[in-house]
Coordinates of C-alpha atoms in Angstrom, one line a residue:
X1 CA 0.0 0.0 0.0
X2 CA 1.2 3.1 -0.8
X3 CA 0.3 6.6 0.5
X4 CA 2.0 9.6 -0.3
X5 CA 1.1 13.9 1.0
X6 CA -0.9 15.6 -1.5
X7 CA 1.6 18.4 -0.9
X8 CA 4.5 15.4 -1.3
X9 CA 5.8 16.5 2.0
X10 CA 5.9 12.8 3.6
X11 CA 7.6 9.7 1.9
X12 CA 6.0 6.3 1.1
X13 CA 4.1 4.3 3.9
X14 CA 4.5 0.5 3.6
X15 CA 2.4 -1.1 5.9
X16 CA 3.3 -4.6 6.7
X17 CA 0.9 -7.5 6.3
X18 CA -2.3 -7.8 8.7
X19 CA -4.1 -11.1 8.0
X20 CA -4.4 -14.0 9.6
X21 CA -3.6 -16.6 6.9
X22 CA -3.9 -20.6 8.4
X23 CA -0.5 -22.5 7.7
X24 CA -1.1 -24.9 5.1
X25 CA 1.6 -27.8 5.4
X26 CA 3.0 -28.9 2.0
X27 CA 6.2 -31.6 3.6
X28 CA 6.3 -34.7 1.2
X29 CA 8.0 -33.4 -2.0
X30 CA 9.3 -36.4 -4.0
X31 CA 13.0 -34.9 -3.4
X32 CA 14.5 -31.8 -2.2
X33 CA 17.7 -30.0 -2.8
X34 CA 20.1 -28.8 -0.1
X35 CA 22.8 -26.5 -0.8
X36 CA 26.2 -26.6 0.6
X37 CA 28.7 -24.0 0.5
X38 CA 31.6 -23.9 -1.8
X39 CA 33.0 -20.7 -1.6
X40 CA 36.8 -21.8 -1.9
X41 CA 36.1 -24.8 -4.8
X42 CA 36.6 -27.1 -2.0
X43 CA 34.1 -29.4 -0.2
X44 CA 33.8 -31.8 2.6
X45 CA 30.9 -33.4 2.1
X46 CA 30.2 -36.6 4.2
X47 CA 27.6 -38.0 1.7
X48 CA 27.6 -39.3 -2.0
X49 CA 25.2 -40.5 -4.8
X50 CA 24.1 -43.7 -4.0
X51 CA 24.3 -43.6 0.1
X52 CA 21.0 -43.6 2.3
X53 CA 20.8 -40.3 4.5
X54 CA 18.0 -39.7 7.5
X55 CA 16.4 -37.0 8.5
X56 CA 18.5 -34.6 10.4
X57 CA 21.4 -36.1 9.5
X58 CA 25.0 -33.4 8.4
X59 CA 25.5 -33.6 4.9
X60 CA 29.2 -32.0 5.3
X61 CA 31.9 -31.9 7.7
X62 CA 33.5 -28.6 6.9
X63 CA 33.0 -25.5 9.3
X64 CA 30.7 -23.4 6.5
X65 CA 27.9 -26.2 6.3
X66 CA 27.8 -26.9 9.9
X67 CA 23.9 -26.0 9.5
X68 CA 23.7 -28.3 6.4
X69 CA 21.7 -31.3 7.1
X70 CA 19.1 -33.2 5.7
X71 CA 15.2 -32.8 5.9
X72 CA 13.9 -36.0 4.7
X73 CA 14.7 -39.7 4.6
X74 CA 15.9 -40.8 1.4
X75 CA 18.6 -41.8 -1.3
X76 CA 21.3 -39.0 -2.4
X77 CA 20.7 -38.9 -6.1
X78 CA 23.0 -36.3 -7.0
X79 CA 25.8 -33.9 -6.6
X80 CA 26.2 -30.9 -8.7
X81 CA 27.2 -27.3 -8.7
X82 CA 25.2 -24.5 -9.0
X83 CA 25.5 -20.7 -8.6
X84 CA 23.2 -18.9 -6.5
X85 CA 21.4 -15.4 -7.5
X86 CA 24.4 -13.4 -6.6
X87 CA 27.1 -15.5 -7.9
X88 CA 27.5 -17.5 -4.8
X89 CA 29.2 -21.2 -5.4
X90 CA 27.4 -23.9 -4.2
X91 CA 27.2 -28.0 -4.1
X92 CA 23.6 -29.1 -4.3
X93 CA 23.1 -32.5 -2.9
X94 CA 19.8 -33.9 -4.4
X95 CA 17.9 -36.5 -2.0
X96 CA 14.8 -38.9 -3.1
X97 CA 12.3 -38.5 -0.6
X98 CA 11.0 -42.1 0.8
X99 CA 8.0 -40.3 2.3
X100 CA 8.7 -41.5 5.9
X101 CA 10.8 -40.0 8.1
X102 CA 13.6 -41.3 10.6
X103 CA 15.5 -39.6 12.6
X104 CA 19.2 -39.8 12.5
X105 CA 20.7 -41.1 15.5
X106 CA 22.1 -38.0 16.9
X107 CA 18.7 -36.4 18.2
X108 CA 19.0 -36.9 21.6
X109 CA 15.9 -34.9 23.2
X110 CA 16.7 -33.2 26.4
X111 CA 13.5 -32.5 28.5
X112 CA 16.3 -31.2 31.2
X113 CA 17.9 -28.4 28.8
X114 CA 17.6 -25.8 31.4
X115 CA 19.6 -27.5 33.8
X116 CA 22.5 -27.2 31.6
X117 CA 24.7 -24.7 31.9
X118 CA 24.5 -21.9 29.3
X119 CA 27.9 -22.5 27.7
X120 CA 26.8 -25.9 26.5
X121 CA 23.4 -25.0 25.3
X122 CA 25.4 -22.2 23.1
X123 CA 27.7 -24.6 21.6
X124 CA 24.9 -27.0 20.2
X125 CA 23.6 -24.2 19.2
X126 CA 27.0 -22.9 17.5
X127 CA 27.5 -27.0 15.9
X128 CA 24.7 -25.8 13.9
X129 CA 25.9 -23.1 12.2
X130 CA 23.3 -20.5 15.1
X131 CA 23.7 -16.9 14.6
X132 CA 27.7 -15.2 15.5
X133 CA 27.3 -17.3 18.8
X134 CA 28.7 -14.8 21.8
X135 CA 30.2 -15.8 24.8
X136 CA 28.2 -14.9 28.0
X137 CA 28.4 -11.7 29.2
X138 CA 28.4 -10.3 25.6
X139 CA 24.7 -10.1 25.0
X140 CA 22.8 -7.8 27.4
X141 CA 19.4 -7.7 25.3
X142 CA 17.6 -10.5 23.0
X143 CA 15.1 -8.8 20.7
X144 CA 12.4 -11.4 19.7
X145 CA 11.1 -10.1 16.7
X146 CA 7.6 -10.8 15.5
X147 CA 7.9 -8.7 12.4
X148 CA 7.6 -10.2 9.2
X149 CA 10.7 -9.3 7.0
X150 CA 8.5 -7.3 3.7
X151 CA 5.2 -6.7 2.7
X152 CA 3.2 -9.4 1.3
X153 CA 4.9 -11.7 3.5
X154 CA 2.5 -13.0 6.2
X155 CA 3.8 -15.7 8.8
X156 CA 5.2 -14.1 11.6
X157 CA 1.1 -13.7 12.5
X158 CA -0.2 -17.4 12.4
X159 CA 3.3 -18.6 14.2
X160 CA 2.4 -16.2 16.7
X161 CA -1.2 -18.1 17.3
X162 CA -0.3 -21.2 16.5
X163 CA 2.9 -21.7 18.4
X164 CA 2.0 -20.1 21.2
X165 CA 3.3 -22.9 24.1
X166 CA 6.5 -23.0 22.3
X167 CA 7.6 -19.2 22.0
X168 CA 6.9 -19.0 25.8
X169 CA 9.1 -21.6 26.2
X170 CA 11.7 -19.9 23.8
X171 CA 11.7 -16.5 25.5
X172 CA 11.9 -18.6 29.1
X173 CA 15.1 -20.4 27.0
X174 CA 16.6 -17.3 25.7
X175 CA 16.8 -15.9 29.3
X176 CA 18.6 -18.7 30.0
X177 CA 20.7 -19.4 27.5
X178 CA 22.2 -15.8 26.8
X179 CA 22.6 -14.1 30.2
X180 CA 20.6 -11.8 28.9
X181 CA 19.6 -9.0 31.4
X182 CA 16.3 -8.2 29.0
X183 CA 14.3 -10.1 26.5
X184 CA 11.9 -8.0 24.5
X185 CA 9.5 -9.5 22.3
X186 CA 9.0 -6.7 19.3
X187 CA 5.4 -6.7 17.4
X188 CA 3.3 -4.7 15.2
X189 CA 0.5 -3.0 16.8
X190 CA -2.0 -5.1 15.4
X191 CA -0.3 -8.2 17.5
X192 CA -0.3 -6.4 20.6
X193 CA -2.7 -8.8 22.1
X194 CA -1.4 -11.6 21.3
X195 CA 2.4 -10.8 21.9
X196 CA 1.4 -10.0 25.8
X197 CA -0.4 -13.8 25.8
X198 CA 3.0 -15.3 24.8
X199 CA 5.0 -13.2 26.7
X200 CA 6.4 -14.9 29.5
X201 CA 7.3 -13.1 32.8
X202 CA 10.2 -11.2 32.2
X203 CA 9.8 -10.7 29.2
X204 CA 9.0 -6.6 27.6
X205 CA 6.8 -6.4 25.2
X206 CA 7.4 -4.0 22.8
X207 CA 5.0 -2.6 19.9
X208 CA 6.0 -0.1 16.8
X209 CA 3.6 1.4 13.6
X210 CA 3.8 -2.0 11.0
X211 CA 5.3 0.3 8.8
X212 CA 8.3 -1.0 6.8
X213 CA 11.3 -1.4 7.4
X214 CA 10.6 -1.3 11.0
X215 CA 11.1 -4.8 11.3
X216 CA 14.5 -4.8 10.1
X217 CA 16.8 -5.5 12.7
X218 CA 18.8 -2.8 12.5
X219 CA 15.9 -0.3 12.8
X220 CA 14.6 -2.6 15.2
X221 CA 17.3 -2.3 17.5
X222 CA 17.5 1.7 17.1
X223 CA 13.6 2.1 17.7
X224 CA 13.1 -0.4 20.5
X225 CA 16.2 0.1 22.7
X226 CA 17.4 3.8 21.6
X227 CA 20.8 1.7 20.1
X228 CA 22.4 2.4 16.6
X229 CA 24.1 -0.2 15.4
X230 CA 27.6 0.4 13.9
X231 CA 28.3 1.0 10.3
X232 CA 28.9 -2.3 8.5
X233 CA 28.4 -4.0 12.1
X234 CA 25.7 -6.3 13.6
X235 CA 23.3 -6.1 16.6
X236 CA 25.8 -8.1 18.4
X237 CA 28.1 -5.9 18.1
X238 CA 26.2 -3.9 20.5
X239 CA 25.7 -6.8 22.6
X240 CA 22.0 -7.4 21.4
X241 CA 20.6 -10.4 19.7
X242 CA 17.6 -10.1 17.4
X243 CA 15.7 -13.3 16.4
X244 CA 12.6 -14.1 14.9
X245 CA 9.9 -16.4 15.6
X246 CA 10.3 -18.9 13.7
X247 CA 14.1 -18.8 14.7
X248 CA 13.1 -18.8 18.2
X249 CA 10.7 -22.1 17.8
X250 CA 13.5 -23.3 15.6
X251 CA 16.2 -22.9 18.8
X252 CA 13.9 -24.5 21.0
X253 CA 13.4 -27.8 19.4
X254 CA 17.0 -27.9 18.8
X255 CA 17.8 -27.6 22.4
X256 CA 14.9 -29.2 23.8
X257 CA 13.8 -32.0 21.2
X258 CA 17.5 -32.6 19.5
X259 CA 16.2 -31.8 16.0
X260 CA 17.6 -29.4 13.9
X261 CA 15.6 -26.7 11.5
X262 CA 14.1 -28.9 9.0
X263 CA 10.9 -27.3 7.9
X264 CA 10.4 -23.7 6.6
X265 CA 7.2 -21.0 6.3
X266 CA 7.0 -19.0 3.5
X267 CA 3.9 -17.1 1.6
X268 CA 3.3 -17.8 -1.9
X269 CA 1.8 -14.8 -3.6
X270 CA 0.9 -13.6 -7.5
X271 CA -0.1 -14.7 -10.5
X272 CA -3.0 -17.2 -10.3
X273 CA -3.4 -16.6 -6.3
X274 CA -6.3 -14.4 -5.9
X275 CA -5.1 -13.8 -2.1
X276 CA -1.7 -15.1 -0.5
X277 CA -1.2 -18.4 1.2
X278 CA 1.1 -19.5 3.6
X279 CA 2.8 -23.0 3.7
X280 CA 4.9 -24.9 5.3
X281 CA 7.2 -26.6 3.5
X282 CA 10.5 -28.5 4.2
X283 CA 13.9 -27.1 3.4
X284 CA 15.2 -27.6 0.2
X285 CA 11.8 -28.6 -1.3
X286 CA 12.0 -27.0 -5.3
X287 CA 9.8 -23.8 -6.2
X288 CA 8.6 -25.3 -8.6
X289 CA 7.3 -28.2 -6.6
X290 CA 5.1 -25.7 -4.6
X291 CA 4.0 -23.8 -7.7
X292 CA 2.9 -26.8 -9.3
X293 CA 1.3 -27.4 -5.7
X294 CA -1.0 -24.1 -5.7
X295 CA -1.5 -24.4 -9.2
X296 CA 0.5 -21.8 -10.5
X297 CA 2.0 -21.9 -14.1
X298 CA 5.3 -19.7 -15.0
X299 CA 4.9 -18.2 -18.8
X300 CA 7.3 -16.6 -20.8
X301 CA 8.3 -13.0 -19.4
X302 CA 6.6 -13.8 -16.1
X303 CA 8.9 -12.7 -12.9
X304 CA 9.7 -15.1 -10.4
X305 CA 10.9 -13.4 -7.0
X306 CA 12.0 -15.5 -4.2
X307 CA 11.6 -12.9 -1.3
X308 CA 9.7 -10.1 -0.7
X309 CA 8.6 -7.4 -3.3
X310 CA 11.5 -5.2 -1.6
X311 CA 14.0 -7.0 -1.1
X312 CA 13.4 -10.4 -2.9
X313 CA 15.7 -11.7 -5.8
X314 CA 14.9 -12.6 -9.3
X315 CA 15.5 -16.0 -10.4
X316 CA 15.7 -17.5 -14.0
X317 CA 14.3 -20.8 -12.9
X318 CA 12.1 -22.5 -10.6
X319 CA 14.2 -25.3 -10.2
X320 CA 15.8 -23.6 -7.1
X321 CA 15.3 -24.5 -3.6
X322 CA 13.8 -23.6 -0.1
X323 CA 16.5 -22.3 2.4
X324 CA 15.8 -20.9 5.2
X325 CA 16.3 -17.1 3.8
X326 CA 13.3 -18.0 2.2
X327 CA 10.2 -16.4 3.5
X328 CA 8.0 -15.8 -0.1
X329 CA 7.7 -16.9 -3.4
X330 CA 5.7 -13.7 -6.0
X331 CA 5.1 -14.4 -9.5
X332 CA 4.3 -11.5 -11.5
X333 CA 2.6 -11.4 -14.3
X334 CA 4.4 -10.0 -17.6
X335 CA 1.6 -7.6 -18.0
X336 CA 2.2 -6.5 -14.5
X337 CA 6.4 -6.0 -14.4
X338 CA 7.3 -2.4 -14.3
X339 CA 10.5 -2.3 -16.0
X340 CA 13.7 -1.1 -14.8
X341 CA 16.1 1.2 -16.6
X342 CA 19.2 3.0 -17.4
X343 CA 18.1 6.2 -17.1
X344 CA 20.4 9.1 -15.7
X345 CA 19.4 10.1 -12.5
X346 CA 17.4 13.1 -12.2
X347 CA 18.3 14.0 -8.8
X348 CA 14.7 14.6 -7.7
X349 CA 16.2 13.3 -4.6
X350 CA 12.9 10.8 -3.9
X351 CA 15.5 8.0 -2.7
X352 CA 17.1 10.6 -0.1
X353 CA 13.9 11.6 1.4
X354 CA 12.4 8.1 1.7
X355 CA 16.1 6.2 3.3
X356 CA 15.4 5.5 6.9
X357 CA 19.1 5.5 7.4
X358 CA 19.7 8.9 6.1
X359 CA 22.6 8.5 3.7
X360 CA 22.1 9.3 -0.3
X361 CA 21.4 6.4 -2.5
X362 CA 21.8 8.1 -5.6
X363 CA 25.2 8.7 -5.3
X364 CA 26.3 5.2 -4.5
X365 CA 24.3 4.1 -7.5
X366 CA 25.5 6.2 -9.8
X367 CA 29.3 5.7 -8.3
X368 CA 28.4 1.3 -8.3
X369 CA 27.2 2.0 -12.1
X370 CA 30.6 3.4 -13.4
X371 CA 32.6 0.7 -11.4
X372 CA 33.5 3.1 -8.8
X373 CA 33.1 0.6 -5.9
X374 CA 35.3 2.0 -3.5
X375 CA 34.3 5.4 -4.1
X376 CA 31.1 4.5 -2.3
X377 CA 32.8 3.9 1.3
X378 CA 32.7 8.2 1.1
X379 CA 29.1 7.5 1.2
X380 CA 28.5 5.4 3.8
X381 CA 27.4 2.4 1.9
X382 CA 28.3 -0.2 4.6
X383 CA 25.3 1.5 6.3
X384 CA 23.0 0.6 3.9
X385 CA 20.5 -2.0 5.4
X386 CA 19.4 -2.8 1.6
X387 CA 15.1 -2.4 2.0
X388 CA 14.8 -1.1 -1.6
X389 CA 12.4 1.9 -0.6
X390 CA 15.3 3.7 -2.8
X391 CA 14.5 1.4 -6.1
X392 CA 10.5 1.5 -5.5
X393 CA 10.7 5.5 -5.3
X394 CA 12.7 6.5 -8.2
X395 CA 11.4 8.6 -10.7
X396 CA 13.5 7.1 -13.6
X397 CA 13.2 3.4 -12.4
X398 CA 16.8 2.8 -11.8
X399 CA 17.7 -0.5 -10.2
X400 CA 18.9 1.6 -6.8
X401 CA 19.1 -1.4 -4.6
X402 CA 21.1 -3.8 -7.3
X403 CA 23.5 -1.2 -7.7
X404 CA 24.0 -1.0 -3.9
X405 CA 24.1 -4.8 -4.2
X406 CA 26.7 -5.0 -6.7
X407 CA 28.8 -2.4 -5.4
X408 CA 29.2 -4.4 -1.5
X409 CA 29.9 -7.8 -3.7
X410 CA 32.7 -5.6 -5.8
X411 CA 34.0 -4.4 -2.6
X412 CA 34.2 -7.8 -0.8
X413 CA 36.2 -9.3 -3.6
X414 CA 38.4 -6.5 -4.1
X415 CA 39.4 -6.5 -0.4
X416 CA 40.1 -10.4 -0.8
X417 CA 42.1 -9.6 -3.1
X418 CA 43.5 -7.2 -1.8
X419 CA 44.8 -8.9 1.2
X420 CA 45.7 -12.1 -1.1
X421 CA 48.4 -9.7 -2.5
X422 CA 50.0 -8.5 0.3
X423 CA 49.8 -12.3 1.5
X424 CA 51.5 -13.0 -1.6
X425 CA 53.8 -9.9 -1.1
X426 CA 54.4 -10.9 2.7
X427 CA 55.5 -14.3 1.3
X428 CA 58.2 -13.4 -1.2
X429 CA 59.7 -11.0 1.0
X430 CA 60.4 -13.7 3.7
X431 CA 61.7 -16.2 1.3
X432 CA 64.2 -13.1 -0.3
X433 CA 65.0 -12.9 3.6
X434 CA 65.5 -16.7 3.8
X435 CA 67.6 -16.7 0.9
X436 CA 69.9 -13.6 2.3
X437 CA 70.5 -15.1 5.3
X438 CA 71.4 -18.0 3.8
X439 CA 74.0 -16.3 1.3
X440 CA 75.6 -14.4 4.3

């Protein structure tokens, strides 16, 4: 929804999601694709075609797919590379679903979790690849945020009413297992109510305008607790934690139950869906499986986003699967794509106006454009938290946010490579040491 001053005085308004959609559950996809990551061409997988894998079971040994296990019981069909939106390398490991699940024999359930001492509930938590885990003392607030992460999206609602036993029991755990002094579950207005039924005691419950991006963490943190969080930095390094819901239920079963994150919510929305739906689904189950499964047929020129309308990615095929990053799949209609351009900017300074962290947009995509990557530091792009109200503003539809995008990627690579060459450099002049020392 959109809603702008006649006199054009105030930006855009956003409004976050406000129905109640039941969770459908969609979990027995004939096979589903988990991806490992590759980003140095090597892999440690433990599995290969042909082996029998159960559900829950780690897929790879190496420290980067700690988190990478399997969500069904099955045969490993395949393994094969494949690049991911943003170039990222990755290994998919392809799994035949048998349709029943069992449990690998590592999930151990632990009806005593509490009794344990913090330290070893954070590293189970940390074997699984769980957030930058700190150590205790470090974390003085836990943000539990019931936001959902863009418009459209719509799940952070029914969790919220149909998980209810379990998110008391997470914001009871988080207490526990941080140190946290405060735990503050964050909501939309409209979920007032039902946040303070969940809330356990102890726990603050804090409400904000469901206007976007207030749910993005970063915003989150600056609205809720009157923090900013560092340029380039994360909540912890502030020594606050957000998490959602379905992060939070996620934790709990982990801790409490033994089993790992193996089932994902997401809202379908688009072409052929007169209204959204919400389903849950298991990780690495294909879009296209769940297409096919609310009836929805991709044509040529149609737009398939995995995401929000925001911030959500454009993918050439639906043969991609459910992560856990993944909280909607929209299909646009050709007839309904607005087209983005190369248009000079016009500098009607829209994007400025609009940024809820205040720095100018339009410069870093006109210095990203050019190849100017570093150029953009002068601007404060680390401090970009990437919502897109920039892109969905501008007068001569420029792809804002992509540019931003592309610029951060350049600038990561560039600094790898940077520091490979002094590596390289640091490394020569030790062996022309070596080789002195040996001549004298």
């Amino acid at each position: 929804m959109r809603i702008r001053s006649i006199f054009k005085f105030l930006p855009p308004v956003l409004e976050y999601n406000q129905m109640d959609i039941p969770v459908e559950e969609f979990l027995t996809p004939t096979r589903v694709v988990i991806l490992l990551k590759d980003p140095n061409g090597e892999l440690n997988a433990t599995v290969a075609e042909g082996d029998k894998v159960k559900t829950g079971q780690r897929l790879a040994s190496d420290i980067n797919n700690s988190g990478a296990i399997s969500s069904v019981t099955g045969e490993v069909k395949e393994l094969s590379s494949l690049l991911g939106a943003r170039g990222e390398s990755f290994t998919a490991v392809a799994i035949e679903n048998q349709g029943n699940d069992e449990w690998d024999s590592s999930i151990i359930p632990d009806k005593d979790y509490l009794s344990k001492p913090p330290e070893e509930l954070r590293n189970k938590l940390s074997e699984f690849d769980w957030f930058l885990m700190p150590e205790e003392g470090q974390i003085d607030t836990v943000i539990v945020n019931a936001f959902d992460s863009e418009p459209i999206v719509a799940i952070s609602q029914p969790i919220l009413t149909e998980n209810s036993s379990d998110i008391q029991a997470g914001l009871a755990a988080c207490q526990h297992v941080f140190g946290a002094s405060r735990v503050i579950l964050a909501a939309p207005e409209h979920l007032q109510g039902l946040a303070r039924e969940v809330a356990s005691d102890g726990v603050t419950v804090s409400t904000l305008k469901p206007v976007y991006p207030n749910g993005h963490p970063h915003l989150l943190v600056h609205k809720v607790i009157g923090k900013e969080v560092p340029e380039g930095g994360t909540p912890e390094d502030i020594g606050v934690l957000v998490i959602s819901l379905e992060k939070l239920i996620a934790m709990l079963r982990l801790l409490r139950d033994g089993k790992p994150q193996i089932e994902k919510v997401l809202t379908v929305a688009g072409k052929g869906i007169p209204s959204p739906r919400v389903l849950k689904v298991r990780l690495g189950t294909l879009v296209s499986d769940i297409l096919s499964h609310c009836g929805v047929t991709i044509d040529d020129r149609d737009r398939l986003i995995i995401g929000g309308p925001m911030r959500g990615t454009a993918y050439f095929s639906s043969d991609y699967p459910i992560t856990e990053h993944s909280d909607a799949i929209i299909v646009q209609d050709a007839t309904e794509i607005i087209e983005v351009t190369d248009n000079p900017c016009v500098n009607c300074g829209e994007c400025v106006r609009v940024c809820p962290v205040h720095i100018q947009p339009h410069l870093l995509g006109r210095y990203s454009e050019f190849g100017l990557f570093l150029e953009t530091r002068r601007y404060e792009i680390d401090a970009c938290i990437e919502c897109g109200l920039c892109a969905y503003v501008c007068t001569a539809r420029r792809p804002t946010l992509q540019y931003i995008q592309f610029a951060k990627d350049m600038i990561i690579k560039e600094e790898e490579r940077l520091k490979e060459a002094e590596l390289q450099q640091a490394e020569e002049e030790e062996t022309i040491r070596k080789e002195e020392e040996t001549i004298e």
